[in-house]
Short mmCIF file of C-alpha atoms and ligand atoms in Angstrom, two decimals:
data_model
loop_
_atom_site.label_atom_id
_atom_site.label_comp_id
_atom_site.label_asym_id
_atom_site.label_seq_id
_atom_site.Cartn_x
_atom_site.Cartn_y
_atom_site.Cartn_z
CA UNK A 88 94.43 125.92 82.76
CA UNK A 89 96.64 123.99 85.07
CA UNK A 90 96.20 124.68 89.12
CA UNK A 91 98.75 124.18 91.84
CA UNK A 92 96.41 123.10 94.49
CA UNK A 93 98.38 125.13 97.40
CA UNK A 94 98.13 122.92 100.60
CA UNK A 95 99.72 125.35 102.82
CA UNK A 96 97.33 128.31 102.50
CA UNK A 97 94.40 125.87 102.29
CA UNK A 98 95.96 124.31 105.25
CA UNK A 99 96.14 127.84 106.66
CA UNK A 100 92.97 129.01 106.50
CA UNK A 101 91.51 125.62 108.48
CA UNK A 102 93.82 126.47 111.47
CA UNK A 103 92.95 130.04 111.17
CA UNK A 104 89.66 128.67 111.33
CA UNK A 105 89.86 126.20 114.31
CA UNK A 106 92.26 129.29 116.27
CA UNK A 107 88.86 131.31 116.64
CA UNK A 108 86.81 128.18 117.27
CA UNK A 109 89.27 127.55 120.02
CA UNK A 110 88.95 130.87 121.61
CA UNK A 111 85.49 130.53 121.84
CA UNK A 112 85.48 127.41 123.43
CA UNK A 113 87.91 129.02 125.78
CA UNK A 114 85.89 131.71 126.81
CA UNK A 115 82.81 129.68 127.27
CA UNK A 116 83.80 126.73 129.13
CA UNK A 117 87.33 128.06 130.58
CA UNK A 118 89.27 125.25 128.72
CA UNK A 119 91.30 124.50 125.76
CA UNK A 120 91.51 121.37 123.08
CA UNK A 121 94.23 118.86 124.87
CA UNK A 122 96.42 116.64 122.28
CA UNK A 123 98.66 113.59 123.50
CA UNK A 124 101.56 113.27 121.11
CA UNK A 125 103.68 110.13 121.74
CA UNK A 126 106.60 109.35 120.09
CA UNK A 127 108.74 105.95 120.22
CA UNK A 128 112.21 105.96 119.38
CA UNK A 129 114.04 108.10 116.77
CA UNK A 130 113.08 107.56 113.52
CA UNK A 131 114.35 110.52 111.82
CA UNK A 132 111.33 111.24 109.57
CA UNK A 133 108.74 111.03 112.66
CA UNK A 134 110.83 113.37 114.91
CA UNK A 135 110.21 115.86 111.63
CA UNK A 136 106.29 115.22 111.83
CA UNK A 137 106.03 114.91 115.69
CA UNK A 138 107.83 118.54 115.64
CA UNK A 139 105.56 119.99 113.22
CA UNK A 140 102.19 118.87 114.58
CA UNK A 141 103.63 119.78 118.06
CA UNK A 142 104.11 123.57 116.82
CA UNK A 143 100.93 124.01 114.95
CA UNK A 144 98.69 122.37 117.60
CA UNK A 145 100.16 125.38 120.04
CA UNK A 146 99.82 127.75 117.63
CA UNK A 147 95.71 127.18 117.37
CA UNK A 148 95.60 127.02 121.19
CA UNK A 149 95.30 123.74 121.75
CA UNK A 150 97.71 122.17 124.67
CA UNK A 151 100.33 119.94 124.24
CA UNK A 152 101.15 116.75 126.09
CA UNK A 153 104.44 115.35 124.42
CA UNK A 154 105.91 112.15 125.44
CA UNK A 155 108.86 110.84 123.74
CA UNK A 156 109.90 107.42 124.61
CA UNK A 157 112.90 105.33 124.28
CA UNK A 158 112.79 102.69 121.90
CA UNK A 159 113.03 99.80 123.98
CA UNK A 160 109.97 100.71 126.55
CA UNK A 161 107.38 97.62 126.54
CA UNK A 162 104.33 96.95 124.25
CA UNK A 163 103.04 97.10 128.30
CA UNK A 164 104.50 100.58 129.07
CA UNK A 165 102.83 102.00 125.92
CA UNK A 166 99.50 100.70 126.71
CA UNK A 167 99.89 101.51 130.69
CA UNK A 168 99.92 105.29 129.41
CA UNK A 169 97.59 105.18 127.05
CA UNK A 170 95.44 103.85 129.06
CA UNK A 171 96.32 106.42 131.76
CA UNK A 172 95.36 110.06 129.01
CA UNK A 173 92.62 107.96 127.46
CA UNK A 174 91.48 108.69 132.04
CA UNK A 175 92.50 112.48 131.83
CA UNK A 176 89.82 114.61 130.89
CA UNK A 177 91.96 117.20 129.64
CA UNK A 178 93.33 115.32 126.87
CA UNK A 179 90.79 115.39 124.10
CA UNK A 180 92.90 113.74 121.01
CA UNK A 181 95.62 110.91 121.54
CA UNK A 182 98.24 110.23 118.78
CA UNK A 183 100.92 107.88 118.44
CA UNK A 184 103.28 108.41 115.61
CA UNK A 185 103.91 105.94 113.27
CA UNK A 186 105.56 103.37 112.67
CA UNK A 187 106.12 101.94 116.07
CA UNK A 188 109.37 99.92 116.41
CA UNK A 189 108.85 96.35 115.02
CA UNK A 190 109.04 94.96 118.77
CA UNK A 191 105.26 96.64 119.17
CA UNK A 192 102.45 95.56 117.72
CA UNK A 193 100.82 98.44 116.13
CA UNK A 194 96.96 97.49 115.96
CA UNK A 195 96.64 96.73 119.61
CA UNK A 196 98.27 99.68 120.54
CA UNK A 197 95.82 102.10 118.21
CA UNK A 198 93.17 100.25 119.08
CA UNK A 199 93.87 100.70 122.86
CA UNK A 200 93.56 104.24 122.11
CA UNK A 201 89.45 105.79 123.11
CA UNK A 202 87.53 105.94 119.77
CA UNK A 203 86.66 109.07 121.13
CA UNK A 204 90.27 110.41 121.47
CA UNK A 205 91.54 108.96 118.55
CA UNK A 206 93.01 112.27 116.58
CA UNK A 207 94.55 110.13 113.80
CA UNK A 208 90.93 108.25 113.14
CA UNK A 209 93.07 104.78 112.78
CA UNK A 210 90.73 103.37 115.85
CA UNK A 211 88.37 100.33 114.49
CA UNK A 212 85.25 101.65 115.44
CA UNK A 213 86.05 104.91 113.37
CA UNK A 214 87.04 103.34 110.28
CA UNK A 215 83.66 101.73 110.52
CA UNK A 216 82.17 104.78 110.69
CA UNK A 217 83.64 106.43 108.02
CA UNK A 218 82.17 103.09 105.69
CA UNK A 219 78.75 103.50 106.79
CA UNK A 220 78.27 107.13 108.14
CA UNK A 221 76.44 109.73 106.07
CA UNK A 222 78.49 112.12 103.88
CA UNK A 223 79.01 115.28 105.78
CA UNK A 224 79.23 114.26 109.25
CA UNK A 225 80.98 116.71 110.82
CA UNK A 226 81.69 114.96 114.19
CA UNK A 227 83.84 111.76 112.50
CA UNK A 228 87.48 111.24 113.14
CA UNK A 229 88.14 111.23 110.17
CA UNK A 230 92.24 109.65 108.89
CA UNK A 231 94.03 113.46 108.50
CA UNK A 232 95.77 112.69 105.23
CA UNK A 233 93.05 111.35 103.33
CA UNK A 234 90.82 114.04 104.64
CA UNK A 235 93.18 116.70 104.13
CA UNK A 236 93.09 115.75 99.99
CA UNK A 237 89.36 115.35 99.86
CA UNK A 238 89.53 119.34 101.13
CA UNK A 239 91.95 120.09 98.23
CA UNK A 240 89.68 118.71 95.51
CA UNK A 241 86.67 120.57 97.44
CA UNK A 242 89.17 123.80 96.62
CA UNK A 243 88.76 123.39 92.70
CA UNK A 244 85.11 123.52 92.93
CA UNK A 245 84.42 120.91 90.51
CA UNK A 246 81.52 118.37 90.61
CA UNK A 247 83.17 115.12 91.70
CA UNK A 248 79.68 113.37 91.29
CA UNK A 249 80.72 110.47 88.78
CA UNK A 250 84.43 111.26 88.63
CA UNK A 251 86.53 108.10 87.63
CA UNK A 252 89.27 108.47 90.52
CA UNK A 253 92.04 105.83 91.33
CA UNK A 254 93.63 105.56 94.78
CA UNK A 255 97.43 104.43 93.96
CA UNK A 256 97.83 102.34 97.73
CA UNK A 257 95.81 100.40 100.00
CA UNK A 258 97.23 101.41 103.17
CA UNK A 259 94.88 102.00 106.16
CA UNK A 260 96.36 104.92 106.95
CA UNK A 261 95.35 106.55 102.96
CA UNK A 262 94.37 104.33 100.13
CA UNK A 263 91.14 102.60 102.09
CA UNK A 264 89.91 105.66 104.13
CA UNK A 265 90.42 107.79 100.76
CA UNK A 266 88.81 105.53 99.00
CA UNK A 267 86.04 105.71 101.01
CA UNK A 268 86.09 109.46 101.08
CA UNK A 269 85.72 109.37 97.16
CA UNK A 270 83.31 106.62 97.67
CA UNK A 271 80.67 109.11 99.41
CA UNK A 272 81.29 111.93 96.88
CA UNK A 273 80.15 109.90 94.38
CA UNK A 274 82.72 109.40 92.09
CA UNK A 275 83.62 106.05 90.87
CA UNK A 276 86.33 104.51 93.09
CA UNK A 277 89.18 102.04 92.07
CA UNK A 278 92.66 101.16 94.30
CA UNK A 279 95.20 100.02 92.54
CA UNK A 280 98.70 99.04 94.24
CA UNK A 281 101.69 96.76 93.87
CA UNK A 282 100.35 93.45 92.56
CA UNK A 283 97.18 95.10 90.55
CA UNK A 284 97.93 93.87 87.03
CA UNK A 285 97.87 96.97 84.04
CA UNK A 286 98.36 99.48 86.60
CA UNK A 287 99.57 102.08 84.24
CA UNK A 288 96.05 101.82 81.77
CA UNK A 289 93.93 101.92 84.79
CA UNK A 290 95.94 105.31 86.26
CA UNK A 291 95.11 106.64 82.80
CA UNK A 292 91.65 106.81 82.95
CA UNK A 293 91.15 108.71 85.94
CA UNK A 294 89.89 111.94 86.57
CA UNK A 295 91.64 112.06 89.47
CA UNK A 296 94.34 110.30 90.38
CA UNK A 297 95.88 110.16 94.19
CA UNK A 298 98.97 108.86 94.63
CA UNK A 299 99.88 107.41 97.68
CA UNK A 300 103.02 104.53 97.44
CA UNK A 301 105.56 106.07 99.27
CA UNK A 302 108.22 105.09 96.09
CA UNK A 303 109.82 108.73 95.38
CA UNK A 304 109.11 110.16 91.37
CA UNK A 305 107.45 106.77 90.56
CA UNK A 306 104.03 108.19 89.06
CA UNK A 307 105.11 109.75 85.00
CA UNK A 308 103.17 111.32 83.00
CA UNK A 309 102.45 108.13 81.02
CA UNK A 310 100.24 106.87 83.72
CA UNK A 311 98.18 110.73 83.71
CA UNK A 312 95.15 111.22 81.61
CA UNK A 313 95.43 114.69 80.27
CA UNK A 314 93.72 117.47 82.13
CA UNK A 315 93.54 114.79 85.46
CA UNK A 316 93.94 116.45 89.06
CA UNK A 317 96.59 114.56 90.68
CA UNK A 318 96.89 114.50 94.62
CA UNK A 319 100.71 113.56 95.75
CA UNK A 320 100.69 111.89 99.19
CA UNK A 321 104.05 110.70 99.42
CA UNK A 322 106.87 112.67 101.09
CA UNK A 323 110.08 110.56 100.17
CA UNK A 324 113.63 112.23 101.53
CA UNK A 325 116.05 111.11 98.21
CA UNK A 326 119.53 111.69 99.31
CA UNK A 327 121.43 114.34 97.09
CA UNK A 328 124.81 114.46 98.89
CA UNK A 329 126.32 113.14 102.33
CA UNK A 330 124.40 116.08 103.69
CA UNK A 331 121.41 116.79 101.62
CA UNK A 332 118.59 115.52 100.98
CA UNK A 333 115.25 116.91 99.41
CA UNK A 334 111.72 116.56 99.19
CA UNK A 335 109.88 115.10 96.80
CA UNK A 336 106.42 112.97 96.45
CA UNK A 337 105.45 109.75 94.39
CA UNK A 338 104.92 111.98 91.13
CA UNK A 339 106.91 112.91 88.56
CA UNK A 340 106.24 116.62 88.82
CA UNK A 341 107.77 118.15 86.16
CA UNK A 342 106.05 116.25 83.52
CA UNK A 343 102.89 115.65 85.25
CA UNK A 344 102.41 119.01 86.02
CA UNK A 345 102.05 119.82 82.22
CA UNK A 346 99.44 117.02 81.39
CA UNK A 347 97.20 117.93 84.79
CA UNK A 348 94.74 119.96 85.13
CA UNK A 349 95.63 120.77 88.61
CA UNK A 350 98.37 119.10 90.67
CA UNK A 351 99.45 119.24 94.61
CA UNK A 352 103.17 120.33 95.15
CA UNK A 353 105.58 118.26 97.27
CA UNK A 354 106.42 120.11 99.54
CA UNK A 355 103.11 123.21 100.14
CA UNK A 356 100.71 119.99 99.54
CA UNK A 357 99.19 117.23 101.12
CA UNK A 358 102.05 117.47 104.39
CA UNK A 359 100.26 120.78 106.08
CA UNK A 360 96.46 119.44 105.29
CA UNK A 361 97.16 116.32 107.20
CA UNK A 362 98.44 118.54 110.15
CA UNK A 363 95.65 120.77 109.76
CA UNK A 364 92.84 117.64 110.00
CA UNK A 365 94.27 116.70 113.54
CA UNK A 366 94.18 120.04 114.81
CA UNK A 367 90.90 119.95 113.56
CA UNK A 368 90.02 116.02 114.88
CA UNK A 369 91.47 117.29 118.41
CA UNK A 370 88.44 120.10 117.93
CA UNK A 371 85.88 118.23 117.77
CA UNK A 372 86.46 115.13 119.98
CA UNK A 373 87.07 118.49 122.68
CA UNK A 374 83.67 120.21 121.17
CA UNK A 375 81.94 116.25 121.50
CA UNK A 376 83.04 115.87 125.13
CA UNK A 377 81.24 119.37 126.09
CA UNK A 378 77.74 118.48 124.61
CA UNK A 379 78.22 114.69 126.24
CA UNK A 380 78.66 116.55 129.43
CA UNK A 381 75.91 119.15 129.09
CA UNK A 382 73.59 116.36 128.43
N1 GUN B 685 102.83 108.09 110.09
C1 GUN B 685 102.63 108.48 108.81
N2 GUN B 685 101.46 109.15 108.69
C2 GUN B 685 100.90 109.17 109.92
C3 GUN B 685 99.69 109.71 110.42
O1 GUN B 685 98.87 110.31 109.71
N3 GUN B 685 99.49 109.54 111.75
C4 GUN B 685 100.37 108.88 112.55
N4 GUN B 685 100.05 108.75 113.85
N5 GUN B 685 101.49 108.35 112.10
C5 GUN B 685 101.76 108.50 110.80
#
């Protein structure tokens, strides 16, 4: 039987989820989740993400502080406000859209960001503890992409204990910190990317295959073991007309989807899980600041 793994109701159900974890917070201490959201320049594609987060962090409850910046502020600027909501107590998650403008440079800045108001989980001492940190912690930032796919193969209820799975990407941002999810589930972990050598034979063995390149279609069903569950990461815009453009991830869906066993869509996939995980990051570093200050 082959499963569309549907991102947006999974997705869904999470914010549902967080909405009446937020109202109780609410009620109790008389204050909501706060998320930074700073965005630097105009690069189409981030103005689309920025937009979206933006909209669903509101419609959980949390509160919104959006700063858009002009391209040409300073690496100094950046940090100077950062530095200034990492200070305000009622911002609980900080996120700076990615990629910066090639003027910045992008590890200082995240890691001038408070590991405890780090919603995207990029921050140094978080990535560290997602390596050495106990499966099941709930209060890790956890990266929201590669957290949001772990929660889709949780959906199929299958025993990932032993899996073969192959990460296609080494980015920090989803081939490492999925990796390491997989790692902690047990299953038997292997990242391939652009200079691994037989690429295609190793994609064939797995039992699950995530795909995470950002190179639009580039995943066919020759590289699919039949009855795999692939996980699509990539959103790629490929131009149709002067106009149009559409959607469409780093697998072939068409043909994968008839050698899979179950398969995330592009678009309804992986996009509104990652949203979903900062809303839900914002939750707990908010949730973590109240016990601190009970103590
Ligand atoms: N750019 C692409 N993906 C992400 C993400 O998950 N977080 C941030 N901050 N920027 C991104």
């Amino acid at each position: 039987m082959n499963r569309i793994i549907d991102g947006k109701k999974i997705a869904q159900r999470l914010k549902d989820t967080l909405k009446i974890e937020i109202e109780n917070i609410k009620e109790k201490f008389k204050l909501v989740p706060g998320l930074a959201v700073i965005q630097v320049g105009n690069v189409a594609a981030s103005s689309v993400y920025v937009k979206a987060k933006t909209k669903a962090a509101k419609e959980v409850g949390i509160r919104v502080f959006d700063y858009h910046l002009e391209d040409n502020i300073s690496q100094k600027e950046l940090l100077d406000l950062i530095n200034k909501l990492n200070n305000n107590s009622d911002v609980d998650g900080i996120l700076v859209q990615l990629p910066l403008p090639k003027s910045f440079n992008e590890q200082e800045v995240l890691d001038s960001i408070s590991s405890t108001k780090d919603a995207d989980g990029f921050h140094p001492i978080n990535v560290g503890k997602l390596s050495i940190s106990p499966k099941n912690d709930e209060n890790l930032l956890i990266p929201c992409t590669p957290y949001g796919c772990l929660l889709m193969l949780r959906e199929l209820n299958i025993d990932l204990v032993g899996k073969n799975a192959v990460v296609i990407g080494r980015s920090n941002i989803v081939g490492k910190p999925m990796a390491q999810l997989l790692l902690k589930e047990s299953c038997t972990v292997t990242i391939v990317h652009s200079k691994t050598v037989n690429i295609k034979n190793i994609c064939r063995n797995a039992d699950i295959l995530v795909a995470a390149i950002g190179k639009p279609e580039f995943v066919n069903q020759d590289w699919v073991k039949e009855g795999a569950i692939v996980i699509d990461v990539g959103i790629n815009r490929v131009q149709l007309n002067e106009d149009n453009y559409k959607l469409v991830g780093d697998v072939l869906y068409d043909e994968v989807e008839k050698r899979a066993s179950a398969i995330s869509p592009v678009p309804g996939g992986v996009g509104p899980m990652t949203i979903a995980c900062l809303l839900r990051n914002t939750t707990i570093s908010c949730k973590t600041k109240l016990s601190v200050n009970r103590k």
